[in-house]
mmCIF file of C-alpha atoms and ligand atoms in Angstrom:
data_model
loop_
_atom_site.group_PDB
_atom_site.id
_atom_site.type_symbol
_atom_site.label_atom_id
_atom_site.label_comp_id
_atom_site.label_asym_id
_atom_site.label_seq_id
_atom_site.Cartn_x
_atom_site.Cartn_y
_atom_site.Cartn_z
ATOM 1 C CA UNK A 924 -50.331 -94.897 25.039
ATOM 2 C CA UNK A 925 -49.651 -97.812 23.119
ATOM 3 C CA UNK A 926 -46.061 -96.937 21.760
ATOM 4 C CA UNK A 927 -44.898 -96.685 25.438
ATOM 5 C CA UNK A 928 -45.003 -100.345 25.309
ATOM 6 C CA UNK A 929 -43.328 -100.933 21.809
ATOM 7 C CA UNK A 930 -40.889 -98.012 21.810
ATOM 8 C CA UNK A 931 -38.761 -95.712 23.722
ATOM 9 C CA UNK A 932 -37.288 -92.609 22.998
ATOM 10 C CA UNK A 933 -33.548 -92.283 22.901
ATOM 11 C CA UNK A 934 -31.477 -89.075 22.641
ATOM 12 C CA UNK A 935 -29.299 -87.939 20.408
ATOM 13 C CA UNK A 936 -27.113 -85.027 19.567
ATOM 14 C CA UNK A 937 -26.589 -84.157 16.063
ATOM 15 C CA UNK A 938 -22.921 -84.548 14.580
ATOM 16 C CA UNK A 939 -23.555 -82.232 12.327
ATOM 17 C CA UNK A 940 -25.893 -79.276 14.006
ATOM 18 C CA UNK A 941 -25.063 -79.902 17.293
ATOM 19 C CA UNK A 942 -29.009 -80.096 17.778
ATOM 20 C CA UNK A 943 -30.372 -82.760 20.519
ATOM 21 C CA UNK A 944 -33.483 -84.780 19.500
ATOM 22 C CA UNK A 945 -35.416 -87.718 20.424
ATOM 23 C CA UNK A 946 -35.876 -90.985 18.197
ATOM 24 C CA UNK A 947 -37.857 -93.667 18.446
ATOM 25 C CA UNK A 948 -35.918 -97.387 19.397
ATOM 26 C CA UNK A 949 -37.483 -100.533 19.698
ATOM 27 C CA UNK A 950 -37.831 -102.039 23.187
ATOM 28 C CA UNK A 951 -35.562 -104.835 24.093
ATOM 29 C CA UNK A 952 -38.646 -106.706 25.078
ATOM 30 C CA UNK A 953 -40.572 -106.254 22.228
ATOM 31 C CA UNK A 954 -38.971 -108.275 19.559
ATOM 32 C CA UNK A 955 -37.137 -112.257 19.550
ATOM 33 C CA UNK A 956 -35.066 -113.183 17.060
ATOM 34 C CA UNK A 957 -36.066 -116.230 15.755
ATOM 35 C CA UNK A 958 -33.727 -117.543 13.157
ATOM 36 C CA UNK A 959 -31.692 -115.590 10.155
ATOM 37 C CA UNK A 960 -31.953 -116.113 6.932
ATOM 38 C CA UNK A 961 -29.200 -117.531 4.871
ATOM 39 C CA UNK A 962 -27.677 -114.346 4.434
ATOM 40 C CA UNK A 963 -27.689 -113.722 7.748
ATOM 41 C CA UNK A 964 -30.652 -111.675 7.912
ATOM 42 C CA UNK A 965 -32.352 -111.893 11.732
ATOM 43 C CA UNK A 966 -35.885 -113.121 11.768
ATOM 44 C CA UNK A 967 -37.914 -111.542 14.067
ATOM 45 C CA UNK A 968 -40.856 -112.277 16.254
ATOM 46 C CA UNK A 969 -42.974 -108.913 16.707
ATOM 47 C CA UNK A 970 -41.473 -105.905 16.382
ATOM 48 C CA UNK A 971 -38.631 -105.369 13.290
ATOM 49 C CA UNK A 972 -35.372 -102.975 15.253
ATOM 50 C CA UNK A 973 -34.029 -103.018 11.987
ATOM 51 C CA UNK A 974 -36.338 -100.683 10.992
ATOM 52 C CA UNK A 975 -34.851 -98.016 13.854
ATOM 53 C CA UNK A 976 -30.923 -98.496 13.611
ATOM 54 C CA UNK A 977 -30.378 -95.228 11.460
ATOM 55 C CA UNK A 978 -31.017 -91.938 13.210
ATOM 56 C CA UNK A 979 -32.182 -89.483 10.974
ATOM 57 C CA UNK A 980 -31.639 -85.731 12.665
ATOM 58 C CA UNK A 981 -34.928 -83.633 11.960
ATOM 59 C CA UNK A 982 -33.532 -80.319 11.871
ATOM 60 C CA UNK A 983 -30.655 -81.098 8.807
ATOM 61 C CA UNK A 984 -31.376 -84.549 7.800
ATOM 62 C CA UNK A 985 -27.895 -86.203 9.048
ATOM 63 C CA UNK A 986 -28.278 -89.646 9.201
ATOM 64 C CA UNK A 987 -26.659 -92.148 11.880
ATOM 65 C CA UNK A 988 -25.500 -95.600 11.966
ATOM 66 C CA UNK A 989 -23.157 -96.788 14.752
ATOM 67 C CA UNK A 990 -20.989 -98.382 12.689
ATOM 68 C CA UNK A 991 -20.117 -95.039 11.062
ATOM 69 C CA UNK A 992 -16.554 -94.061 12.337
ATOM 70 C CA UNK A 993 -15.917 -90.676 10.415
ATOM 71 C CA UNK A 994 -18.037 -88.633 12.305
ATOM 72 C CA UNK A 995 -15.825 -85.965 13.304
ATOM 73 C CA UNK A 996 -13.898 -82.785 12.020
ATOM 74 C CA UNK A 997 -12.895 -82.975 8.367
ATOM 75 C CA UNK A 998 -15.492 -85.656 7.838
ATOM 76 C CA UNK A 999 -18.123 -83.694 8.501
ATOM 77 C CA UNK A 1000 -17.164 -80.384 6.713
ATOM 78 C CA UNK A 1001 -17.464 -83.148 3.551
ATOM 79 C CA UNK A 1002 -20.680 -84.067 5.141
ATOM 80 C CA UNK A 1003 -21.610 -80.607 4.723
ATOM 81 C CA UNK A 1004 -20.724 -79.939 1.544
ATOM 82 C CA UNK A 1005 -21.615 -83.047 -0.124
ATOM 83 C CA UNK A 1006 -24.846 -84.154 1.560
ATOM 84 C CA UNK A 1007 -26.234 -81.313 4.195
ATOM 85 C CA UNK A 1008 -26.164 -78.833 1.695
ATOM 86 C CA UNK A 1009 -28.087 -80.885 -1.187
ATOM 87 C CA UNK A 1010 -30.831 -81.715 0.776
ATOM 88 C CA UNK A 1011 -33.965 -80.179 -0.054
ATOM 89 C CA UNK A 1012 -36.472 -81.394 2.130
ATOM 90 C CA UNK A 1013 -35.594 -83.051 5.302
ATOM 91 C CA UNK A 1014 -37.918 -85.673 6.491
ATOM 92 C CA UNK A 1015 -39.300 -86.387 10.102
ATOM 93 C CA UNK A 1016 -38.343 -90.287 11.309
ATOM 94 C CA UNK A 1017 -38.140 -89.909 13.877
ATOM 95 C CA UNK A 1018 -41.128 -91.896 15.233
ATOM 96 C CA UNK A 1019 -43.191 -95.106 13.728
ATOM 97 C CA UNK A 1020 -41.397 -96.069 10.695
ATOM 98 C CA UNK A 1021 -42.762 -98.282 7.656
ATOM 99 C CA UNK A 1022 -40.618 -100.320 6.121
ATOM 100 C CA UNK A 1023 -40.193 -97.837 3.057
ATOM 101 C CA UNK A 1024 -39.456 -95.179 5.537
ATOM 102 C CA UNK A 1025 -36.730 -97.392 7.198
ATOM 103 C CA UNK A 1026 -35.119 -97.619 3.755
ATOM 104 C CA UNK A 1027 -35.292 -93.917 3.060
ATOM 105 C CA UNK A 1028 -32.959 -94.033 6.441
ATOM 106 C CA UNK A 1029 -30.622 -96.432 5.199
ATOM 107 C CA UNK A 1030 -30.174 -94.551 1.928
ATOM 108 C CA UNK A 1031 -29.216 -91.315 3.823
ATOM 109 C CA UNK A 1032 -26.763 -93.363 6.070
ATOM 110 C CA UNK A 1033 -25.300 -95.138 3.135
ATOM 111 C CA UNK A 1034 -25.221 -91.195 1.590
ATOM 112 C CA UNK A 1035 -23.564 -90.036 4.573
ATOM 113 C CA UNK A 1036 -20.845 -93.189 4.801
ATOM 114 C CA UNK A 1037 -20.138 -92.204 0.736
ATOM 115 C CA UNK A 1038 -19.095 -88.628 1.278
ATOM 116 C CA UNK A 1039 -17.109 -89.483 4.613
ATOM 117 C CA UNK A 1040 -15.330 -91.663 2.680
ATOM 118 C CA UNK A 1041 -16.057 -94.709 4.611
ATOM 119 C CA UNK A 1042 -14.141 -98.136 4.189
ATOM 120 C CA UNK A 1043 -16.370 -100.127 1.187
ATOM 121 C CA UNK A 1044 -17.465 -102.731 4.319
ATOM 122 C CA UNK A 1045 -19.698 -100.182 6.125
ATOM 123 C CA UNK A 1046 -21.258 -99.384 2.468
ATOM 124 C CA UNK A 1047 -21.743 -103.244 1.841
ATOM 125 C CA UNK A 1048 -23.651 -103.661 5.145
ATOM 126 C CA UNK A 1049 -25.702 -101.000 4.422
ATOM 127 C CA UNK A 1050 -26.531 -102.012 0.806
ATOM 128 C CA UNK A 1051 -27.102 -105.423 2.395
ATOM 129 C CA UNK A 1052 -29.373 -103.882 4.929
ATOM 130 C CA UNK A 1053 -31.513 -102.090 2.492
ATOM 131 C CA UNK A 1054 -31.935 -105.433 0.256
ATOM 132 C CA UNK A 1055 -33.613 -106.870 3.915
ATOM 133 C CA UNK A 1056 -35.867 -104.074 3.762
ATOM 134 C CA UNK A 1057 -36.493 -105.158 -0.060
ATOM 135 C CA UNK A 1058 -37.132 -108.875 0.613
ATOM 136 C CA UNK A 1059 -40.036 -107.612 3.574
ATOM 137 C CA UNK A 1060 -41.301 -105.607 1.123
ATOM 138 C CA UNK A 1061 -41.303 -108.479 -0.891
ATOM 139 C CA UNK A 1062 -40.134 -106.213 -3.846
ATOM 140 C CA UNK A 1063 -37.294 -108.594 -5.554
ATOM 141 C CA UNK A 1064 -36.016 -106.487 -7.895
ATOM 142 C CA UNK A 1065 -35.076 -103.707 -5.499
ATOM 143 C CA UNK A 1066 -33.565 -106.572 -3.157
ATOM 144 C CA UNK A 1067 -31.528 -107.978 -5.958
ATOM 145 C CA UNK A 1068 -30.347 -104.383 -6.940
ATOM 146 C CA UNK A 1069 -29.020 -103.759 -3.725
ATOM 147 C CA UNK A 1070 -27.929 -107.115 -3.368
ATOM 148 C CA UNK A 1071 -25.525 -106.632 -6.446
ATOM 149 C CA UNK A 1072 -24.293 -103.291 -4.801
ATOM 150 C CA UNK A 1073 -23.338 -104.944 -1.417
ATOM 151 C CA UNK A 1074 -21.418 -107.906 -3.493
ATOM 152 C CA UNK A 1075 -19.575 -105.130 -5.332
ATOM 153 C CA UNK A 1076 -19.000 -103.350 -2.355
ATOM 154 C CA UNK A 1077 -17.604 -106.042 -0.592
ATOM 155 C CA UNK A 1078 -15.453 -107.140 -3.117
ATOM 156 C CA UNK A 1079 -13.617 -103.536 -2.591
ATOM 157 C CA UNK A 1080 -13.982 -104.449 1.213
ATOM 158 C CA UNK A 1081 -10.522 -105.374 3.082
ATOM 159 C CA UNK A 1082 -10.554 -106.504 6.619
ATOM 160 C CA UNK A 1083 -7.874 -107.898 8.955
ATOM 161 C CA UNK A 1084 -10.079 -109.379 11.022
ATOM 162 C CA UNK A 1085 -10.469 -113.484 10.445
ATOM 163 C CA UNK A 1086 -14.258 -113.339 11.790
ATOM 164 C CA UNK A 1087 -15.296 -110.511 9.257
ATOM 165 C CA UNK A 1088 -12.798 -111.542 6.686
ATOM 166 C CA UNK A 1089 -14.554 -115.309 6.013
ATOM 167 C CA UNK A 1090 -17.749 -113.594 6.504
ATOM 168 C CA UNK A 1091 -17.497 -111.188 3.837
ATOM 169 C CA UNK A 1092 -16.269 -114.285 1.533
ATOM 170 C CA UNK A 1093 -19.643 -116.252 2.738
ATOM 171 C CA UNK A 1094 -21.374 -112.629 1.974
ATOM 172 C CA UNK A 1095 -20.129 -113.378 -1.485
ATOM 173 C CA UNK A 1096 -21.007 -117.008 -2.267
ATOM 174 C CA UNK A 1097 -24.273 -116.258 -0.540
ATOM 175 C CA UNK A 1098 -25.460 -113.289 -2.895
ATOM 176 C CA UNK A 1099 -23.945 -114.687 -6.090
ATOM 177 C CA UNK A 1100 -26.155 -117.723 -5.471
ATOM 178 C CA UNK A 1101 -28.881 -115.027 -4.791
ATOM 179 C CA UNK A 1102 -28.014 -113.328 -7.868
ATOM 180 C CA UNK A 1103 -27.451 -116.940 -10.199
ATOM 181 C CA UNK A 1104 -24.360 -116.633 -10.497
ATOM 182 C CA UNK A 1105 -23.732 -119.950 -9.658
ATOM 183 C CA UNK A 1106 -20.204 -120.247 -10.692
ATOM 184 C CA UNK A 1107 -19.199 -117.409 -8.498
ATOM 185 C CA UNK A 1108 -21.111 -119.478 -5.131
ATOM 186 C CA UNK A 1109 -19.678 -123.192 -6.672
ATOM 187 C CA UNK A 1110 -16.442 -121.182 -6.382
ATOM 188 C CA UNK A 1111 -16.895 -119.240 -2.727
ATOM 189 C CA UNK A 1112 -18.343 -122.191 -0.741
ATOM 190 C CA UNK A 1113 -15.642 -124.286 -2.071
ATOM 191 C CA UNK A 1114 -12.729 -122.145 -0.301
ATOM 192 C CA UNK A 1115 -14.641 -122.282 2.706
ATOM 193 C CA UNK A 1116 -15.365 -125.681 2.705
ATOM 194 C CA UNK A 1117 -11.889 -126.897 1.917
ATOM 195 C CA UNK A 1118 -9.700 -124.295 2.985
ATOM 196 C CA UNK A 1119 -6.871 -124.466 5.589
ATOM 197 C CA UNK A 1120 -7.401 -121.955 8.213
ATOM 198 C CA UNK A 1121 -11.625 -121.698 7.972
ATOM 199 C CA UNK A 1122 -13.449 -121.708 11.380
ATOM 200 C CA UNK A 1123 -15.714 -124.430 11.714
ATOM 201 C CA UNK A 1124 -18.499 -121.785 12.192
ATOM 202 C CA UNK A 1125 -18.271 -120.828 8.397
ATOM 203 C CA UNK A 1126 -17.058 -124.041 7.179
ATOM 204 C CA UNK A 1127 -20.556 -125.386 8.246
ATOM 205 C CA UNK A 1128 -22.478 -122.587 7.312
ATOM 206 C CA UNK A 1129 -20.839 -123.021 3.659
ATOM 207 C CA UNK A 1130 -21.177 -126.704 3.450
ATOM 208 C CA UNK A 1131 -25.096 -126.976 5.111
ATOM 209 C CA UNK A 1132 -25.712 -123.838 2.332
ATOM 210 C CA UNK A 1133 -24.120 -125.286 -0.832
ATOM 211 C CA UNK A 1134 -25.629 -128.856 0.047
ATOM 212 C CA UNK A 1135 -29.338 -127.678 0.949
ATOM 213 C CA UNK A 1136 -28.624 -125.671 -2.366
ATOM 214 C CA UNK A 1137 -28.025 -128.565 -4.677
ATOM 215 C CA UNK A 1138 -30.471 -130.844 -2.716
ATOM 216 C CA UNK A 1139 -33.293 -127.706 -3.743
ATOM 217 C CA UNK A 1140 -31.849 -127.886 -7.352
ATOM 218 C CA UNK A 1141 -32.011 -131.337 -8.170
ATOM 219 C CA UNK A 1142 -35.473 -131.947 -6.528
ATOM 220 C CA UNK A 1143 -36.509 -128.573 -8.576
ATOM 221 C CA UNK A 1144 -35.260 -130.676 -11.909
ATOM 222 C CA UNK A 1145 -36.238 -134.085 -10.898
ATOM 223 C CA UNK A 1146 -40.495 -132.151 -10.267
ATOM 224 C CA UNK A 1147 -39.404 -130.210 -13.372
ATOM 225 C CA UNK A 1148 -38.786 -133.210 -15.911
HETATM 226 ZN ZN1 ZN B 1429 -28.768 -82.139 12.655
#
């Protein structure tokens, strides 16, 4: 059948009701990543494993990300309460998803990560995950809503990690200049660009991103007047 070729099936136990099920992955082989977008969203030739990261459980509607971390004891009697108990209708996904059903996912991981208590980060990746989902969809309202949650988010975010730290503050620039808040970018890319201890890697990201952003703009006003 043809999602043999496209999919396989991986296992998973339930956190929360201890239940084993089977979700559908995407196959290594079926997808390439062919660039990323400027906010680092992966571009992808064939299939989308985006779509598939969240594990949805079909018998109480816990939802999975592996970058969740409070997935044990306490956590989850807050789980419980908060989220397992609310739910009214759980929803199968666990086999071909559309791109709205991939965002339902996200929404019940970025539930899940609220109640746990979660550091802010894992809540800004998710809210930058779902405004992916948004831009496929090509519904830009809904991207730049969730957009505007993930720059709040990781505004609250604290790392001590140098890699996630200056990545977070390209995060920032990036969205604001998504958002128009073009003060807020000016102001990000500038510390990257000119600051002390940056890593090339997001020196040059910030400098080939403000530059190809002002080249844009000025042709933009030059067609414009
Ligand atoms: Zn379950």
């Amino acid at each position: 059948m043809a999602f043999d070729l496209n999919y396989y099936e991986s296992k998973i136990v339930c956190n929360i009701c201890k239940k084993q099920y089977t979700t559908y992955k995407v196959r290594p082989g079926r997808y390439k990543v062919l660039s990323q977008d400027t906010d680092f969203m992966p571009i992808y030739d064939g299939l989308n494993p985006l779509l598939y990261e969240v594990s949805v459980c079909p018998y109480c509607g816990y939802a999975y990300h592996k970058s969740l971390t409070r997935t044990y004891g306490p956590f989850l009697e807050l789980i419980k309460e908060s989220y397992i108990k609310r739910i009214k209708k759980v929803r199968n996904l666990c086999k071909e998803r559309t791109i709205d059903d991939a965002i339902t996912s996200f929404q019940l991981a970025y539930l899940v990560a609220k109640f746990s208590m979660e550091e802010p980060i894992v809540l800004a990746n998710f809210a930058l995950k779902i405004a992916w989902l948004c831009r496929l969809k090509k519904d830009l309202k809904a991207e730049m809503r969730y957009l505007r949650s993930a720059r709040e988010l990781f505004y609250k975010s604290q790392t001590s990690d140098k890699e996630s730290e200056e990545r977070m503050q390209y995060l920032v620039a990036e969205i604001s200049l998504r958002l128009g808040d073009i003060e807020e970018a000016k102001r990000g890319f500038s510390r990257l660009i000119t600051g002390k201890d940056v890593s090339n890697k997001y020196r040059n990201y910030a400098k080939k991103r403000w530059e190809d952003y002002k080249y844009d703009n000025e042709k933009t006003v030059n067609e414009e007047s």
